[in-house]
Amino acid sequence: MIIEKINKEEIIEEELANIVNSLNYIVNKLKMLEDIPFSKYKELIDKFNEIRDHYLTLYWISYIGYLKDIKNPKYLDTEKIISKYESIIDNLINEYFKCLVNYKHKEKLINYIGKRNYEIASNQSIIVSNDVSDLRIREKELCMQYRKTLMSLKFVFDNKEMTLSGLSSYYNVSDEKLRKESYDKRYEILESLEKELDIIFDNLVKVRTEIANKLKLNSYADLCFVKMNRIGYTYADLDLLKENVRKYIVPILNILKEHQKERLNVFNISYYNKNYLFNDGNAVVRISLEEIISNISKILYKYNNEVGLMFDTMSKEGLIDLEDRENKSSGGVTTYLPDYKMPIFIKKYMNLEANVTSIFHELGHSIQLYLSRELLFHENRWPTFDICEIHSTSLEFLMYPFLNVFFKEDENKYKIRHLSSSLSLIASMCIYDDFQKYIYDNPNISSDDRKKYWLYLINKYGIKDNTHSYFDKGIEWQADINRIDDPFYGIDYAISNICALSFYDRVDNNIEDAFLDYFDLCSKGNTLSLKQIIKKYRLNNPFNGYNIKKLANNIKRKINK
């Protein structure tokens, strides 16, 4: 099995040192030979990327191994080794990007590596420097410390020892008392960690601000705009997106909340009923995990044999890890192993409807990476985050015609919950983006001022929860580990969900054409810009107020139907 080969991979310091030496040698060659014939330059580019792909394979094997068991000493050690060399290799990649930008035969280079690859090289060449290597290491250490503080704390609930992730299995149980107790326990634990997380986060903001300043950028927010390769749009576009989300998307959430009140026959929706949408319970997964895998395979084969074969291979070769284990990270992660030309994804499956959504979501990433596997170079295979979440989220909506297979009579319950979650995610990610930009544009404010600003934003967007004292503390954001690790990644979910809702409309009209467009979109990897993708595949434009208003009206009609 492929996974057995992966597990046997030894990540040793000597090999990483050799990778550094080899990349350094090639970069120095490229610097000296800025005017050589392109055929020679191309050989060096190819060799650099071959070595880089091997490094990325080792990098992801280590990180996936860590997520599989966050207490495994092997991967705790390899993560430390990787961390030691990561910033050095990032600097070499940055120097490589600078070489590409400085190469005199620009037209030939762009024709070979691709325009978007060249744009990313130009963008990235300004954000990495040897001056920040130690700071990058410290940043990663703080992120891991933050994650470990939240994830590893153990407590007893329902006569069982568990971590915070284990509580999620109680959030939708039919027993209201148990449901309430699970949320109360969650908030109790989060409140107990408030000060400890404050200290870690304070240090993280300081380190990230120092990184930005050393790179001669105004703030870490500006650094991330470049780092995330937001090419072809500006903060002004994102501000317009947020304004229209407040104007058109939030009112739909309020409509859905009113419908929920009617179904539950309550005047206000309490915190422990927030995600409990139906009087007789939310959608229940009606088939086993093995049957879920089998049925997904059938659906994929129906519309694309190559993708169906990919999914079967991943299942048989251990490249899909859905087992619920004690020390396994709760988040879903998909990545690509260049040496094996295969994607791999990990997720805890606990027989919840949201876990089925996560499988669809991570599978969408896997499909894109697999269909892009023959594209040359990492920058062409891996879309920027504003694009890659379109692939994953779109597959969630493309699965709508087949939900009866997974949920039987609860099919419509799932649709209502999923649509509500999608719209809620759009709004919440806009809030997170506003919040993080304020924090990193004002790095010297106190922890208390951060919390006050969070509460201000919640009121501004009109989605405040008044039913538990926890929400009055302004610490809700502390529990979102992904937004701590990648603070400006969240807005990509708002962009992608708006784009992906295009397939929500199209599955009812012609599912075959919708899948055809979807697979073609996936095969383009990162060779098209966000705006090119929106135009080519007729997706909703997240920066166009008229588009969002039209989308909102279509959703209202579907809700009524």
XYZ file of C-alpha atoms in Angstrom:
561
model
C 0.000 0.000 0.000
C 1.116 3.560 -0.706
C 0.405 4.588 2.879
C 2.778 1.902 4.163
C 5.562 3.313 1.968
C 4.755 6.795 3.233
C 4.842 5.677 6.871
C 8.276 4.143 6.309
C 9.714 7.392 4.925
C 12.522 8.540 7.201
C 12.785 12.307 7.501
C 16.317 12.890 8.660
C 18.235 16.104 9.105
C 20.995 15.038 6.746
C 18.569 14.698 3.833
C 17.069 18.127 4.469
C 20.569 19.585 4.679
C 21.345 18.018 1.270
C 18.136 19.498 -0.152
C 19.200 22.925 1.106
C 22.658 22.529 -0.462
C 21.237 21.397 -3.809
C 18.676 24.216 -3.988
C 21.316 26.727 -2.961
C 23.662 25.510 -5.708
C 20.951 25.888 -8.372
C 19.913 29.343 -7.138
C 23.516 30.562 -7.298
C 23.804 29.191 -10.832
C 20.611 30.990 -11.859
C 21.917 34.256 -10.392
C 25.150 34.013 -12.386
C 23.445 33.042 -15.632
C 20.700 35.637 -16.075
C 21.465 35.980 -19.793
C 22.180 32.359 -20.785
C 20.156 30.605 -23.541
C 16.756 29.541 -22.286
C 17.412 25.816 -22.867
C 20.119 25.898 -20.168
C 18.038 28.060 -17.859
C 15.109 25.663 -18.284
C 17.233 22.700 -17.142
C 18.057 24.479 -13.894
C 14.399 25.424 -13.336
C 13.323 21.819 -13.866
C 15.964 20.489 -11.456
C 15.062 23.039 -8.794
C 11.401 22.056 -8.942
C 12.189 18.335 -8.934
C 14.098 18.757 -5.646
C 11.456 21.112 -4.292
C 8.718 18.549 -5.017
C 10.630 15.956 -3.011
C 10.964 18.393 -0.108
C 7.213 19.132 -0.255
C 6.520 15.388 -0.147
C 8.615 15.049 3.022
C 7.063 18.198 4.496
C 3.507 16.931 4.076
C 4.304 13.383 5.191
C 5.582 14.860 8.449
C 2.621 17.206 8.958
C -0.017 14.598 8.057
C 1.720 12.157 10.396
C 1.523 14.752 13.171
C -2.198 15.322 12.526
C -2.824 11.581 12.595
C -1.377 11.448 16.119
C -0.449 14.769 17.716
C 1.414 12.886 20.465
C 3.452 10.621 18.205
C 7.122 11.261 19.158
C 8.312 10.402 15.640
C 6.321 13.203 14.035
C 6.846 15.615 16.911
C 10.560 15.182 16.222
C 10.235 15.450 12.441
C 8.099 18.592 12.757
C 10.942 20.137 14.781
C 13.451 19.133 12.101
C 11.210 20.445 9.310
C 10.660 23.667 11.265
C 14.430 24.149 11.501
C 14.840 24.002 7.707
C 11.484 25.369 6.531
C 12.399 29.044 6.659
C 15.801 28.337 5.026
C 14.097 26.534 2.137
C 11.420 29.238 1.930
C 14.221 31.779 1.521
C 15.791 29.710 -1.254
C 12.431 29.447 -2.998
C 12.173 33.221 -2.654
C 15.629 33.633 -4.193
C 14.522 31.319 -7.007
C 11.476 33.546 -7.564
C 13.759 36.594 -7.718
C 15.882 34.835 -10.329
C 12.785 34.232 -12.437
C 11.752 37.882 -12.144
C 15.270 39.081 -13.071
C 15.770 36.711 -16.017
C 16.312 38.730 -19.192
C 14.419 36.475 -21.610
C 11.110 37.147 -19.869
C 8.791 36.183 -22.750
C 10.326 32.717 -23.185
C 10.215 32.153 -19.440
C 6.529 33.095 -19.160
C 5.643 30.884 -22.126
C 7.256 27.954 -20.291
C 6.226 28.405 -16.659
C 2.925 30.236 -17.296
C 1.849 33.841 -16.748
C 0.199 33.212 -13.395
C 3.237 31.321 -12.126
C 5.375 34.317 -13.075
C 2.969 36.734 -11.347
C 3.159 34.664 -8.170
C 6.965 34.609 -8.382
C 6.908 38.416 -8.637
C 4.542 38.639 -5.691
C 6.332 36.191 -3.422
C 9.829 37.521 -4.079
C 9.194 40.434 -1.717
C 7.948 38.611 1.410
C 10.728 36.205 2.407
C 14.138 37.158 3.715
C 16.941 35.647 5.757
C 16.314 38.469 8.212
C 13.054 36.820 9.322
C 14.105 33.157 9.385
C 14.270 32.911 13.172
C 11.019 34.830 13.505
C 9.271 32.402 11.156
C 10.425 29.509 13.327
C 9.104 31.280 16.410
C 5.799 31.973 14.647
C 5.306 28.301 13.862
C 6.204 27.304 17.422
C 3.580 29.689 18.808
C 0.933 28.346 16.413
C 1.677 24.787 17.512
C 1.594 25.875 21.161
C -1.798 27.521 20.609
C -3.175 24.425 18.867
C -1.860 22.100 21.538
C -3.346 24.253 24.332
C -6.798 23.933 22.779
C -6.628 20.395 21.452
C -4.827 18.441 24.159
C -6.722 19.584 27.264
C -8.624 16.615 28.709
C -11.700 16.632 30.917
C -14.553 14.340 31.913
C -17.970 14.672 30.320
C -20.814 12.143 30.302
C -18.563 9.877 32.369
C -15.961 9.855 29.589
C -12.550 11.432 29.295
C -12.367 13.573 26.172
C -11.013 16.695 24.477
C -12.959 19.640 23.040
C -13.315 17.934 19.658
C -15.058 14.992 21.331
C -17.841 17.269 22.593
C -19.032 17.973 19.049
C -20.766 14.584 18.906
C -23.204 15.883 21.561
C -24.142 19.178 19.918
C -26.966 17.686 17.860
C -28.303 14.914 20.115
C -32.069 14.855 20.647
C -31.709 15.032 24.438
C -31.955 18.796 25.050
C -30.491 18.573 28.552
C -27.425 16.689 27.321
C -27.092 19.050 24.385
C -27.135 22.059 26.725
C -24.610 20.455 29.072
C -22.224 19.785 26.177
C -22.275 23.440 25.105
C -21.967 24.616 28.695
C -18.920 22.395 29.090
C -17.432 23.765 25.873
C -17.826 27.365 26.998
C -16.570 26.532 30.481
C -13.391 25.043 29.016
C -12.877 27.907 26.558
C -13.343 30.501 29.297
C -10.813 28.683 31.470
C -8.252 28.950 28.639
C -8.910 32.637 27.882
C -5.886 34.151 29.647
C -3.480 31.442 28.517
C -4.568 31.887 24.886
C -4.338 35.682 25.282
C -0.657 35.419 26.193
C 0.188 33.106 23.268
C -1.757 35.286 20.846
C -0.129 38.500 22.134
C 3.264 36.984 21.383
C 2.078 35.782 17.978
C 0.883 39.263 16.972
C 4.206 40.777 18.079
C 6.256 38.218 16.133
C 4.137 38.587 12.989
C 4.320 42.375 13.172
C 8.094 42.208 13.500
C 8.231 39.954 10.428
C 6.190 42.463 8.404
C 8.282 45.417 9.577
C 11.551 43.676 8.700
C 10.133 43.050 5.229
C 9.341 46.789 4.990
C 5.580 46.258 4.867
C 3.117 48.368 6.826
C 1.499 45.482 8.684
C 1.117 41.722 8.812
C -2.247 42.236 7.085
C -0.454 43.775 4.089
C 2.106 40.985 4.170
C -0.665 38.383 4.021
C -2.396 40.097 1.105
C 0.804 39.564 -0.863
C 1.494 36.150 0.671
C -2.001 34.905 -0.254
C -1.429 36.028 -3.860
C -4.563 38.138 -4.047
C -3.851 39.107 -7.636
C -6.319 41.214 -9.613
C -8.292 42.718 -6.735
C -7.720 44.919 -3.674
C -8.841 45.510 -0.098
C -11.424 47.879 -1.567
C -12.967 44.911 -3.413
C -13.064 42.915 -0.185
C -14.716 45.846 1.602
C -17.376 45.914 -1.117
C -17.884 42.157 -0.694
C -18.374 42.568 3.059
C -20.784 45.467 2.607
C -22.956 43.434 0.242
C -22.812 40.395 2.521
C -24.191 42.556 5.327
C -26.822 43.974 2.954
C -28.013 40.807 1.166
C -26.706 37.635 2.862
C -27.253 38.450 6.540
C -31.007 39.153 5.968
C -31.369 35.621 4.541
C -29.765 34.247 7.684
C -32.367 36.130 9.685
C -35.141 34.628 7.527
C -33.735 31.155 8.133
C -33.573 31.886 11.857
C -37.264 32.875 11.858
C -38.122 29.607 10.087
C -36.093 27.760 12.715
C -38.034 29.488 15.529
C -41.302 28.370 13.922
C -40.127 24.789 13.612
C -38.898 24.708 17.204
C -41.875 26.723 18.432
C -39.721 29.109 20.476
C -39.510 32.889 20.898
C -35.685 32.951 20.985
C -33.167 30.380 19.805
C -30.930 29.390 22.695
C -27.232 28.697 22.189
C -27.733 24.934 22.553
C -30.433 25.018 19.874
C -28.532 27.262 17.474
C -27.468 24.304 15.365
C -30.503 22.199 16.205
C -32.768 23.149 13.321
C -35.673 20.720 13.667
C -37.934 19.686 16.518
C -37.308 16.017 15.860
C -33.564 16.469 15.358
C -31.228 17.339 12.503
C -30.465 15.101 9.566
C -29.080 11.698 10.514
C -26.595 9.781 8.374
C -28.548 6.670 7.380
C -25.716 4.531 6.038
C -22.358 3.315 7.325
C -19.010 4.920 6.503
C -18.206 1.982 4.221
C -21.460 2.581 2.343
C -20.703 6.316 2.118
C -17.382 5.543 0.456
C -18.999 3.007 -1.886
C -21.749 5.392 -2.981
C -19.393 8.307 -3.539
C -17.369 6.015 -5.785
C -20.465 5.161 -7.857
C -21.406 8.829 -8.237
C -17.919 9.793 -9.375
C -17.688 6.938 -11.888
C -21.024 8.010 -13.348
C -19.636 11.391 -14.365
C -15.894 10.799 -14.744
C -14.105 7.424 -14.839
C -10.695 8.941 -14.117
C -11.952 10.603 -10.955
C -13.783 7.453 -9.876
C -10.558 5.468 -10.256
C -8.650 8.106 -8.267
C -11.119 7.828 -5.390
C -10.969 4.026 -5.373
C -7.164 4.129 -5.402
C -7.073 6.579 -2.487
C -9.466 4.376 -0.519
C -7.547 1.164 -1.166
C -4.091 2.674 -0.670
C -4.826 4.274 2.706
C -4.741 7.847 1.396
C -8.090 8.644 3.029
C -7.957 8.551 6.823
C -11.395 8.954 8.431
C -10.885 6.929 11.599
C -11.913 8.544 14.909
C -8.868 8.174 17.166
C -8.074 9.779 20.507
C -4.947 11.739 19.577
C -5.969 12.555 16.028
C -6.449 16.206 15.068
C -10.099 17.142 14.561
C -9.649 19.289 11.451
C -9.935 18.083 7.889
C -6.806 18.503 5.749
C -6.081 17.651 2.128
C -2.692 17.884 0.473
C -0.725 16.506 -2.452
C 2.385 14.313 -2.427
C 4.355 15.145 -5.609
C 6.630 12.085 -5.395
C 3.560 9.829 -5.482
C 1.419 12.077 -7.732
C -1.481 11.450 -5.376
C -3.581 13.562 -2.993
C -4.118 12.502 0.609
C -6.727 13.654 3.096
C -7.397 13.190 6.776
C -10.573 13.851 8.729
C -12.194 12.505 11.899
C -15.471 10.808 10.969
C -17.937 10.590 13.858
C -21.173 9.711 12.027
C -22.393 13.322 11.959
C -23.990 15.094 9.002
C -21.203 17.721 9.091
C -18.646 14.934 8.678
C -20.316 13.901 5.424
C -20.009 17.503 4.236
C -16.319 17.434 5.202
C -15.771 14.293 3.142
C -17.352 15.991 0.097
C -15.267 19.111 0.799
C -11.893 17.393 1.171
C -12.672 15.171 -1.793
C -13.182 18.325 -3.891
C -9.632 19.390 -3.050
C -8.369 15.900 -3.869
C -10.101 15.879 -7.264
C -8.578 19.235 -8.189
C -5.063 18.216 -7.162
C -5.325 14.900 -8.981
C -6.683 16.399 -12.217
C -3.899 19.018 -12.091
C -1.127 16.501 -11.369
C 0.446 16.686 -14.847
C 0.790 20.459 -14.761
C 4.394 21.566 -14.431
C 5.435 23.236 -11.188
C 3.866 23.609 -7.764
C 2.474 27.093 -8.497
C 0.450 25.728 -11.435
C -0.862 22.638 -9.623
C -1.834 24.396 -6.383
C -4.459 27.136 -6.771
C -4.297 30.165 -4.536
C -6.645 29.860 -1.565
C -9.280 32.162 -3.032
C -9.605 29.653 -5.886
C -8.958 26.252 -4.283
C -11.922 26.514 -1.916
C -14.200 26.858 -4.960
C -13.337 23.281 -5.964
C -14.063 21.861 -2.513
C -17.239 23.836 -1.803
C -18.681 23.345 -5.285
C -18.555 19.564 -4.845
C -20.701 19.927 -1.713
C -23.443 21.496 -3.856
C -22.918 19.067 -6.748
C -23.795 16.267 -4.332
C -27.284 17.721 -3.680
C -29.100 15.462 -6.195
C -27.680 12.374 -4.429
C -28.292 13.255 -0.788
C -31.159 10.794 -0.513
C -28.553 8.030 -0.710
C -26.818 9.277 2.438
C -29.701 10.751 4.443
C -32.870 9.030 3.107
C -35.917 10.866 4.489
C -33.658 13.527 6.057
C -32.479 14.784 2.669
C -34.236 18.172 2.919
C -33.127 18.595 6.516
C -29.549 18.256 5.344
C -30.077 20.779 2.535
C -31.512 23.387 4.900
C -28.688 22.849 7.387
C -26.008 22.897 4.712
C -27.333 26.025 3.014
C -27.668 27.765 6.390
C -24.086 26.798 7.231
C -22.795 28.045 3.891
C -24.434 31.453 4.259
C -23.405 31.680 7.902
C -19.815 30.872 6.912
C -19.823 33.693 4.361
C -20.905 36.180 7.029
C -18.618 34.880 9.787
C -15.542 34.835 7.545
C -16.206 38.468 6.626
C -16.285 39.254 10.346
C -13.043 37.340 10.935
C -11.322 39.166 8.087
C -12.434 42.567 9.430
C -11.326 41.516 12.907
C -7.898 40.218 11.908
C -7.165 43.244 9.729
C -7.950 45.553 12.646
C -5.743 43.499 14.993
C -2.717 43.429 12.713
C -3.140 47.046 11.605
C -3.186 47.945 15.330
C -0.760 45.441 16.862
C -0.209 47.314 20.116
C -3.791 47.267 21.386
C -4.577 45.254 24.506
C -6.283 41.875 24.692
C -9.342 43.610 26.157
C -9.522 46.047 23.234
C -9.388 43.151 20.787
C -12.371 41.558 22.491
C -14.291 44.849 22.459
C -13.692 45.182 18.735
C -14.931 41.632 18.166
C -18.188 42.507 19.948
C -18.449 45.701 17.891
C -18.208 43.679 14.651
C -20.775 41.129 15.810
C -23.215 43.990 16.390
C -22.278 45.662 13.096
C -23.129 42.504 11.132
C -26.288 42.016 13.176
C -25.774 38.421 14.232
C -25.111 38.759 17.961
C -25.944 35.800 20.199
C -27.344 36.996 23.535
C -28.221 33.682 25.119
C -24.976 32.795 26.937
C -22.536 34.966 28.891
C -19.667 33.419 26.906
C -20.683 35.480 23.874
C -20.504 38.705 25.893
C -16.792 38.204 26.596
C -15.621 38.740 23.018
C -13.487 35.576 22.991
C -15.481 33.546 20.479
C -12.691 33.923 17.908
C -10.130 32.244 20.190
C -11.580 28.782 19.500
C -10.994 28.940 15.728
C -7.530 27.415 15.399
C -7.467 27.701 11.610
C -8.002 31.466 11.780
C -5.123 31.682 14.262
C -2.778 29.662 12.047
C -3.844 31.454 8.839
C -5.571 34.654 9.929
C -6.444 35.939 6.446
C -7.396 32.606 4.919
C -11.016 32.925 6.107
C -12.192 35.459 3.527
C -11.398 32.865 0.856
C -14.313 30.814 2.193
C -16.621 33.799 1.695
C -15.350 34.255 -1.870
C -15.496 30.542 -2.682
C -18.937 29.933 -1.180
C -20.411 32.747 -3.262
C -18.748 31.292 -6.382
C -19.739 27.706 -5.486
C -23.382 28.655 -4.992
C -23.438 28.916 -8.804
C -23.506 25.107 -8.858
C -26.317 25.173 -6.285
C -28.411 26.781 -9.050
C -27.108 24.626 -11.883
C -27.581 21.113 -10.474
C -31.348 21.434 -10.905
C -31.030 22.339 -14.587
C -28.363 20.046 -16.051
C -26.273 17.977 -13.651
C -24.170 16.468 -16.464
C -23.073 19.880 -17.744
C -22.471 21.078 -14.196
C -20.104 18.151 -13.495
C -18.428 18.612 -16.881
C -17.653 22.245 -16.093
C -16.588 21.341 -12.571
C -14.024 18.720 -13.640
C -12.691 21.060 -16.322
C -12.340 23.806 -13.708
C -10.431 21.405 -11.443
C -8.032 20.427 -14.239
C -6.913 24.043 -14.698
C -5.190 24.083 -11.310
C -3.825 27.571 -10.759
C -3.340 28.517 -14.403
C -6.310 30.922 -14.403
C -6.958 33.920 -12.173
C -10.016 34.182 -9.951
C -11.690 36.655 -12.290
C -10.882 34.487 -15.351
C -12.472 31.483 -13.617
C -15.585 33.487 -12.707
C -15.997 34.543 -16.338
C -15.082 31.215 -18.026
C -17.286 29.033 -15.793
C -20.131 31.563 -15.322
C -19.748 31.770 -11.551
C -21.271 34.349 -9.206
C -18.992 37.364 -8.903
C -18.292 37.991 -5.184
C -17.176 41.575 -5.884
C -20.295 42.586 -7.768
C -23.174 43.913 -5.662
C -25.732 43.154 -8.358
C -24.504 39.545 -8.526
C -24.781 39.046 -4.773
C -28.242 40.632 -4.724
C -29.353 38.317 -7.560
C -27.861 35.329 -5.754
C -29.678 36.301 -2.554
C -33.012 36.530 -4.399
C -32.473 33.098 -5.979
C -31.731 31.599 -2.578
C -34.871 33.172 -1.107
C -36.953 31.588 -3.865
C -35.386 28.183 -3.211
C -35.966 28.534 0.525
C -39.648 29.296 -0.085
C -39.904 26.355 -2.460
